[in-house]
Tab-separated table of C-alpha atoms and ligand atoms in Angstrom:
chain	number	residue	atom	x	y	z
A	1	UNK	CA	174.200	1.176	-224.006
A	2	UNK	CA	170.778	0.623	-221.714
A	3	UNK	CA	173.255	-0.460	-218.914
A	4	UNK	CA	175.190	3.241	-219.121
A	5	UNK	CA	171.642	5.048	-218.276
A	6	UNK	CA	170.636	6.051	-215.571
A	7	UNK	CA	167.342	3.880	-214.171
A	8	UNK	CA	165.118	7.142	-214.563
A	9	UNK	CA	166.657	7.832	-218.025
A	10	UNK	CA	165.956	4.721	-218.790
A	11	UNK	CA	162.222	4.545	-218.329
A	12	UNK	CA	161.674	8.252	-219.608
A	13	UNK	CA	163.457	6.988	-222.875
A	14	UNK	CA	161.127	3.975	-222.816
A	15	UNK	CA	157.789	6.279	-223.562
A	16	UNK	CA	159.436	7.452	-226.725
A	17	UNK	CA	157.998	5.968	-229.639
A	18	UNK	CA	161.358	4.426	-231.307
A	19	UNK	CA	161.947	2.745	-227.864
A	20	UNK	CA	158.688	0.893	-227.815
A	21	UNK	CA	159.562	-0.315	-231.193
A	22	UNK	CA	163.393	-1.143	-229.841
A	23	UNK	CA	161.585	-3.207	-227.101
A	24	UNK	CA	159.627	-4.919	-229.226
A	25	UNK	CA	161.855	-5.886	-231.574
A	26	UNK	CA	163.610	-7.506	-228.766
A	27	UNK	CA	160.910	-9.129	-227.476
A	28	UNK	CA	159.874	-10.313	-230.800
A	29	UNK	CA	163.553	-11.651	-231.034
A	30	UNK	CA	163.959	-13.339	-227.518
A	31	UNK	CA	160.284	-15.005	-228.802
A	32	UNK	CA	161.599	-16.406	-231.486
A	33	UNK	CA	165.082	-17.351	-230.202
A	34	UNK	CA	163.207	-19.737	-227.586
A	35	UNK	CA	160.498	-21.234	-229.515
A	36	UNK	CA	162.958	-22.177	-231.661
A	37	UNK	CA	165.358	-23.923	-229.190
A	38	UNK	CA	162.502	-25.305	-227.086
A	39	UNK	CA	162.507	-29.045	-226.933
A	40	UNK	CA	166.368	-29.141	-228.505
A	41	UNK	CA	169.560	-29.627	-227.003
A	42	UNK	CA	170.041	-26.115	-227.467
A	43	UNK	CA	167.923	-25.172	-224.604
A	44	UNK	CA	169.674	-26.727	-221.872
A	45	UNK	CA	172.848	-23.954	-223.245
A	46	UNK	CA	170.081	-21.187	-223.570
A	47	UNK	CA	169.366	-21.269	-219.916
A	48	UNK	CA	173.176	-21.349	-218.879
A	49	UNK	CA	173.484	-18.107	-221.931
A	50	UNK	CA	171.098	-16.704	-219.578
A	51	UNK	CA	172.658	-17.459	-216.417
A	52	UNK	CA	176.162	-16.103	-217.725
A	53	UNK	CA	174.353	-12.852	-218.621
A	54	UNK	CA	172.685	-12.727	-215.271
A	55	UNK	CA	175.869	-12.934	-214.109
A	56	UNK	CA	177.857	-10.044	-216.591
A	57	UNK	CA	174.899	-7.808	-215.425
A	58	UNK	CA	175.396	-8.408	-211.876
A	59	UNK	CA	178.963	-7.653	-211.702
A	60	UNK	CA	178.370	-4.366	-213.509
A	61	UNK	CA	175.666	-3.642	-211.287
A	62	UNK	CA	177.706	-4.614	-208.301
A	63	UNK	CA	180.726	-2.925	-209.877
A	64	UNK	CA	182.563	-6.131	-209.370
A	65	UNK	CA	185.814	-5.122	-211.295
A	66	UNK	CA	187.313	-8.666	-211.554
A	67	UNK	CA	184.552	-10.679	-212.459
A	68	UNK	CA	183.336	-7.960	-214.754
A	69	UNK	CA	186.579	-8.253	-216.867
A	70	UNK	CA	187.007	-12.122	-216.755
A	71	UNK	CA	183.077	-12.461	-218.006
A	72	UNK	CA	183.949	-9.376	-220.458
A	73	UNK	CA	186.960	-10.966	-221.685
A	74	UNK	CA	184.919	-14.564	-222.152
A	75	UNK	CA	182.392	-12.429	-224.424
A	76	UNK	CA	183.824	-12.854	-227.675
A	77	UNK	CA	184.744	-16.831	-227.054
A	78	UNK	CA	181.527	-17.464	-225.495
A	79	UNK	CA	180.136	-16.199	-228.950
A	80	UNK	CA	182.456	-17.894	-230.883
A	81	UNK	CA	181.288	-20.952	-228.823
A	82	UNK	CA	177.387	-20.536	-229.441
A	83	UNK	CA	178.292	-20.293	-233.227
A	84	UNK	CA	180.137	-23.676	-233.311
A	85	UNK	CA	177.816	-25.719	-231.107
A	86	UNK	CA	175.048	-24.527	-232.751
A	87	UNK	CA	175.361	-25.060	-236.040
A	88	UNK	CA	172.858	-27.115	-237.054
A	89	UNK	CA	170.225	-24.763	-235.271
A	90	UNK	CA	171.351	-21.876	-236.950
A	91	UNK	CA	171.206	-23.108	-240.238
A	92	UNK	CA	167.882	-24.625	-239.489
A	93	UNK	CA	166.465	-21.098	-237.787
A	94	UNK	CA	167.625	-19.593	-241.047
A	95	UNK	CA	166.319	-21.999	-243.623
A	96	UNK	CA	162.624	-21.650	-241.830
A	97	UNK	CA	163.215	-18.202	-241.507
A	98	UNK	CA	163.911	-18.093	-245.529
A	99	UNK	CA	161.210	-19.801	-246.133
A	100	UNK	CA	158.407	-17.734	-244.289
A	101	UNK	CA	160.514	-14.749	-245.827
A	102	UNK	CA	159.997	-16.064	-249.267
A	103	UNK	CA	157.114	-15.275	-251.625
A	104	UNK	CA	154.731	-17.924	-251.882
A	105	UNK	CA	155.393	-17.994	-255.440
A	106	UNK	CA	158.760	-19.011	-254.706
A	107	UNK	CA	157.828	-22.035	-252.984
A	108	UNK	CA	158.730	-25.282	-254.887
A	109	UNK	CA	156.516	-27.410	-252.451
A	110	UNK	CA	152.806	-25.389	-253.146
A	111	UNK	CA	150.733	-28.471	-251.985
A	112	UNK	CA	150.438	-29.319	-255.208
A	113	UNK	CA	151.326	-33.268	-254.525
A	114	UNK	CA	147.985	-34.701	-254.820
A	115	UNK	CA	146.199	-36.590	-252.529
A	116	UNK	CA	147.235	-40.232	-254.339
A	117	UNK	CA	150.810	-39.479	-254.463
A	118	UNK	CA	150.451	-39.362	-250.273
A	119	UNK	CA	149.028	-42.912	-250.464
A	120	UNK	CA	151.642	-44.370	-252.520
A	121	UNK	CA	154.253	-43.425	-250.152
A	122	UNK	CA	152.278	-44.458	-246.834
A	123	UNK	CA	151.384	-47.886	-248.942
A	124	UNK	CA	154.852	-48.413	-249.936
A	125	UNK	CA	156.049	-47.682	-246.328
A	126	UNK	CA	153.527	-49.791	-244.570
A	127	UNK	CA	153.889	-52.473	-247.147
A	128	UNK	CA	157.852	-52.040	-246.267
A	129	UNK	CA	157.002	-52.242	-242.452
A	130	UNK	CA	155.304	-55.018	-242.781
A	131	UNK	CA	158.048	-57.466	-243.966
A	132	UNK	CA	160.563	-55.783	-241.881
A	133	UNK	CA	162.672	-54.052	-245.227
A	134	UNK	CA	164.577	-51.520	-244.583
A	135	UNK	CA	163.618	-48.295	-246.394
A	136	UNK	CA	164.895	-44.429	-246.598
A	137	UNK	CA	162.621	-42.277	-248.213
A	138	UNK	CA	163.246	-37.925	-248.503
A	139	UNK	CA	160.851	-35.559	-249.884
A	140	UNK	CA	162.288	-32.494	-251.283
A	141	UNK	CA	160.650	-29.265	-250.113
A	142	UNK	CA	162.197	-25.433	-250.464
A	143	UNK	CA	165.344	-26.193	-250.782
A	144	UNK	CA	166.979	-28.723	-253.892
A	145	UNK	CA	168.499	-32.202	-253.066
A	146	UNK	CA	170.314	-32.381	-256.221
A	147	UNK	CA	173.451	-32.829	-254.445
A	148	UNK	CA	172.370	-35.432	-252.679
A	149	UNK	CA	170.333	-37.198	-255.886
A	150	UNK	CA	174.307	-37.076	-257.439
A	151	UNK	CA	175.436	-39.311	-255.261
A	152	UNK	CA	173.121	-42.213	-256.129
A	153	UNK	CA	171.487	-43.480	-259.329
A	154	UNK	CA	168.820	-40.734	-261.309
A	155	UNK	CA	165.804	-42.685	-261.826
A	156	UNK	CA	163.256	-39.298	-262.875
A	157	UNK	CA	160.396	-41.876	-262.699
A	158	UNK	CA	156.593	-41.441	-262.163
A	159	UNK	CA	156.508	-41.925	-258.011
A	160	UNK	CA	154.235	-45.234	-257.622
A	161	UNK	CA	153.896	-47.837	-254.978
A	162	UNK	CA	155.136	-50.420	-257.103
A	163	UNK	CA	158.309	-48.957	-258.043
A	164	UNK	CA	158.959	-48.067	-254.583
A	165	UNK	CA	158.602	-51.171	-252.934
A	166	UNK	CA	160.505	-52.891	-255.799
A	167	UNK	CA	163.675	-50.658	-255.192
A	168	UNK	CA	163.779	-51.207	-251.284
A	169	UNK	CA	163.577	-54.681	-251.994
A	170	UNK	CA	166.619	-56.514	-250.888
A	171	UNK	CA	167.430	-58.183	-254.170
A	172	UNK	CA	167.384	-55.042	-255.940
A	173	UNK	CA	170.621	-53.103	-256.595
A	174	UNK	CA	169.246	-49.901	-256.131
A	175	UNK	CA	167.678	-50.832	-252.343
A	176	UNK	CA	170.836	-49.362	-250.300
A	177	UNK	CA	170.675	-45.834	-249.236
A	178	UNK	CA	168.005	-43.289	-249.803
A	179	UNK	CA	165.781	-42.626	-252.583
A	180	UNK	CA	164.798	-38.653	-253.115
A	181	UNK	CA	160.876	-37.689	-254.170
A	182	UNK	CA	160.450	-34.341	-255.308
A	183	UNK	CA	157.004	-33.150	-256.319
A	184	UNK	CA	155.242	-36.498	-257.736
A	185	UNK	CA	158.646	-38.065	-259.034
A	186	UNK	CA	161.209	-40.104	-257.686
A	187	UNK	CA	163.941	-37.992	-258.697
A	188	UNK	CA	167.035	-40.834	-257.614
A	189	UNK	CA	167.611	-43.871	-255.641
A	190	UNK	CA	170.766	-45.527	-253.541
A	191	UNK	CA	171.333	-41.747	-252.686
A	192	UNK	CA	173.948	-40.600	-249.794
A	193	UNK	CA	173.186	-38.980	-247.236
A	194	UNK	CA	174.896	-36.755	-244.582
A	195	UNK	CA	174.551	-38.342	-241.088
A	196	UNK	CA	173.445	-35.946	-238.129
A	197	UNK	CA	176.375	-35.707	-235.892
A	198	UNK	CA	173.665	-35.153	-232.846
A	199	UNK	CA	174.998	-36.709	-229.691
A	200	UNK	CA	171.875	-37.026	-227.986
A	201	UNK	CA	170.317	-39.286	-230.063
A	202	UNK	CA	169.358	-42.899	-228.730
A	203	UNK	CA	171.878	-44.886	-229.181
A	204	UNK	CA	169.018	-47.491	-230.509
A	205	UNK	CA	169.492	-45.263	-234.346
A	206	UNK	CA	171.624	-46.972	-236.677
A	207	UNK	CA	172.677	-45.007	-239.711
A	208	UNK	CA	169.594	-45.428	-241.730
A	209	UNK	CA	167.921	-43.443	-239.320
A	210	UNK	CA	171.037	-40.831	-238.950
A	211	UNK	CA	171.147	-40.052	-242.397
A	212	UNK	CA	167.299	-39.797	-241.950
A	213	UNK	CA	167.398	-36.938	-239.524
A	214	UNK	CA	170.937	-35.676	-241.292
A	215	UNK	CA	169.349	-34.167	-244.526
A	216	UNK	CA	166.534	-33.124	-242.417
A	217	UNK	CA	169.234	-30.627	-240.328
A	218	UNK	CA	170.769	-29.464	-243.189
A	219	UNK	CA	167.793	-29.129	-245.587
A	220	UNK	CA	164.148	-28.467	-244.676
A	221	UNK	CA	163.328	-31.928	-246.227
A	222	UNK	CA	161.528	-34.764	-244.684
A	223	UNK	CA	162.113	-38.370	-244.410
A	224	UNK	CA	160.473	-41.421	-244.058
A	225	UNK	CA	162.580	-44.604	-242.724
A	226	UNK	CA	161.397	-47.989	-241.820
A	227	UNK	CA	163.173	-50.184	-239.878
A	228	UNK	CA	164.595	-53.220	-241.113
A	229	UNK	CA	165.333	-54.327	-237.394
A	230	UNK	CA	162.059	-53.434	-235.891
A	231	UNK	CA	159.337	-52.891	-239.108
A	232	UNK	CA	158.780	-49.740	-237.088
A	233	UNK	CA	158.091	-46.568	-239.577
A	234	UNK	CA	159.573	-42.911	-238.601
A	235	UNK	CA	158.724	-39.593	-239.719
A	236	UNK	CA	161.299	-37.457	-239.777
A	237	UNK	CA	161.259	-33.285	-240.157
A	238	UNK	CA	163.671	-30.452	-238.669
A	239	UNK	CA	166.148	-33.634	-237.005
A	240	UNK	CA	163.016	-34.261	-234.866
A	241	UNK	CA	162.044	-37.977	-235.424
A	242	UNK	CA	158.344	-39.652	-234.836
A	243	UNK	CA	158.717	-43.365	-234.446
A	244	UNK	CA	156.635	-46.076	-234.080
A	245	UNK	CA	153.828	-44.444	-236.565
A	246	UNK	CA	150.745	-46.127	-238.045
A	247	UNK	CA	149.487	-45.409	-241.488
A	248	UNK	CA	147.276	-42.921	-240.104
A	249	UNK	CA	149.716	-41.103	-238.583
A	250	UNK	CA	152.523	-41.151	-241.078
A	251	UNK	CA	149.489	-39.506	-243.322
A	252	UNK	CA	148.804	-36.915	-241.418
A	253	UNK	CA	152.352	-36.487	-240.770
A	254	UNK	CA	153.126	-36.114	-244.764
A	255	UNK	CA	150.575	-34.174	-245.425
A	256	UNK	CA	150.881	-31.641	-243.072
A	257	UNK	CA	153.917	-31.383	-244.062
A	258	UNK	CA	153.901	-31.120	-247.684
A	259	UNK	CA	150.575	-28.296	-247.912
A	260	UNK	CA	151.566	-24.879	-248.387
A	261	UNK	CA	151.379	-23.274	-244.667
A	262	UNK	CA	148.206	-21.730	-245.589
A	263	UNK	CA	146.318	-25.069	-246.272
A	264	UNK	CA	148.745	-26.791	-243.262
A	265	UNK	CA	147.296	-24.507	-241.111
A	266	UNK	CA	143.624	-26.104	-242.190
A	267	UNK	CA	144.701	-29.195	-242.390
A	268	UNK	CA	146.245	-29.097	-239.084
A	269	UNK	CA	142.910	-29.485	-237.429
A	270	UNK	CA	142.156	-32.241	-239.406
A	271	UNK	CA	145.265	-34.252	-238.984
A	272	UNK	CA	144.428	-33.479	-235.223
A	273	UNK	CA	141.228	-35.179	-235.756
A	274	UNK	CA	142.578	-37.921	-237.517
A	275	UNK	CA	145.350	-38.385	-234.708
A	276	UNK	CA	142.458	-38.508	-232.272
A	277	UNK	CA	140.357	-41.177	-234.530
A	278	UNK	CA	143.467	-42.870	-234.740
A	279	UNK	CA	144.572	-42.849	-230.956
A	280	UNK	CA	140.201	-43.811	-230.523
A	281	UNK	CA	140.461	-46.433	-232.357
A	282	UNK	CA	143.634	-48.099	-231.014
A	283	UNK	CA	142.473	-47.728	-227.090
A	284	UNK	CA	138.882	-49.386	-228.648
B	301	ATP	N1	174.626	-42.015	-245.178
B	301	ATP	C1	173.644	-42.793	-245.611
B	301	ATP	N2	172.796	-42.351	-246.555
B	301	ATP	C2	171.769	-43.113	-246.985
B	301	ATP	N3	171.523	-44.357	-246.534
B	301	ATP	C3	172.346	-44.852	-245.595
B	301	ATP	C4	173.428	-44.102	-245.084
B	301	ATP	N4	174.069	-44.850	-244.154
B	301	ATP	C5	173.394	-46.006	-244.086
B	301	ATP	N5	172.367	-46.025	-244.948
B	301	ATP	C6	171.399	-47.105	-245.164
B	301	ATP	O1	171.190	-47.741	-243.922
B	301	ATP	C7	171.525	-49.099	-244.015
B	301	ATP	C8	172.155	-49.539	-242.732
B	301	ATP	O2	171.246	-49.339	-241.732
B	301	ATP	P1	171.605	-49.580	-240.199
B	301	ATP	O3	171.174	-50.954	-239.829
B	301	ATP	O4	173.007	-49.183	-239.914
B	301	ATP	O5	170.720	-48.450	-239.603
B	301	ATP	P2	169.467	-48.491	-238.639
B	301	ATP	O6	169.124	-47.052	-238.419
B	301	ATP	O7	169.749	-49.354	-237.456
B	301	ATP	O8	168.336	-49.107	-239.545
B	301	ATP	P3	167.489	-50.449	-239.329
B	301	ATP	O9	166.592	-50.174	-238.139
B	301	ATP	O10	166.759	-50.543	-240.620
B	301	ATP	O11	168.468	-51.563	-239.102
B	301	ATP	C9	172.484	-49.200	-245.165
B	301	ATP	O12	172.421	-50.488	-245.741
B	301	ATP	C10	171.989	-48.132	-246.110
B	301	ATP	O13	170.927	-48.633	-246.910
């Protein structure tokens, strides 16, 4: 509509108060749009988005006829396009958009772990790391895992280092696949989970660490994997994976997390800090 003004038009619409708010919204959109594709694959196809609109503009600015109707005429596949390849960033811009939507009332994950369940988990995993056995591990947040806690074995235990490190232990029946934690219980083990179909992952991830960063693209979950090849521990959150963490790190990394975003926001600093004692005390 914008591109049918007149330039003049244009800016003496722009001083009108419902315009201001039109701009903003846009801004406010285009904000959003980019932090959330910065640092994904998507961004690379943002900046060509913007080049084919660069484009569209400048052959109606131009009046180029032909290029305007082949780019015109590309419109509705290019859309269909940006649907399909992105997916998994869709759904994951909507489930964090649900959730800062939601009441905090709503929330199933209010912070509310306690401060001993974290050290279980970071004792199991270390524990884990340290004899090289291979362990998935997926906390439950907003949204329910219930499917996924189907397709394995329902435990509905009391969450305890002992019981972890027991399950992921080889001779154990229950030690393939993933077990699911939601608030301080370990809800099922030898769980399924779907694998991330992301083709620029290192080609170094075997499926543990797919299915890892899977349920974390389709759910706003987080996972925990250690490496039965390398001992190495990962954190995983939003199909973003942090490998190579100490138990430090993987702390800070759960419990940041797992607070409610009021109390993340505090603890933020301090997981900061912590980082910073941990990163000291590696270079000392
Ligand atoms: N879809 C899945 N859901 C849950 N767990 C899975 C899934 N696929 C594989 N696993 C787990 O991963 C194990 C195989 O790990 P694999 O060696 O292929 O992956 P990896 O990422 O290289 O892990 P590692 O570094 O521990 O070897 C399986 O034995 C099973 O426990």
């Amino acid at each position: 509509m914008i591109l049918l003004l007149s330039y003049t038009e244009y800016l003496e619409r722009l001083s009108e108060p419902r315009s201001i708010v039109d701009v903003a919204l846009v801004f406010v959109i285009v904000y959003t749009v980019l932090r959330l594709v910065r640092g994904t694959r998507a961004a690379p196809m943002a900046a060509g988005l913007l080049g084919f609109a660069a484009l569209y503009w400048l052959a109606i600015w131009q009046r180029l006829a032909t290029l305007e109707f082949i780019l015109r005429s590309a419109l509705l596949y290019v859309g269909v396009a940006v649907i399909v390849l992105f997916q998994t960033e869709i759904r994951q811009a909507l489930i964090s958009l649900g959730n800062r939507l939601r009441l905090p009332l709503w929330r199933s994950h209010r912070g509310q772990f306690g401060e001993g369940v974290y050290d279980e988990i970071v004792l199991a995993a270390t524990t884990l790391a340290s004899t090289k056995t291979g362990a998935l591990i997926v906390i439950e947040r907003g949204i329910s895992l219930t499917n996924a806690a189907e397709s394995g074995i329902r435990l509905d235990a009391e969450l305890s280092y002992d019981l972890l490190v027991a399950i992921f232990n080889p001779a154990s029946p229950l030690h393939d696949g993933a077990v699911i934690i939601r608030e301080h219980r370990i809800v099922a083990a030898s769980c399924f989970l779907p694998l991330t179909l992301n083709p620029l992952l290192s080609k170094d991830l075997g499926t543990r660490h797919r299915a890892a960063i899977g349920i974390t693209e389709v759910t706003d979950a987080v996972a925990i994997v250690v490496s039965e090849e390398t001992g190495l521990i990962s954190f995983v959150e939003r199909g973003q994976i942090k490998r190579g963490l100490d138990a430090t790190r993987l702390r800070a990394a759960i419990v940041q997390a797992l607070l409610a975003p009021r109390q993340r926001r505090r603890v933020g600093r301090l997981g900061a800090e912590t980082e910073r004692e941990a990163e000291e005390a590696i270079t000392t």
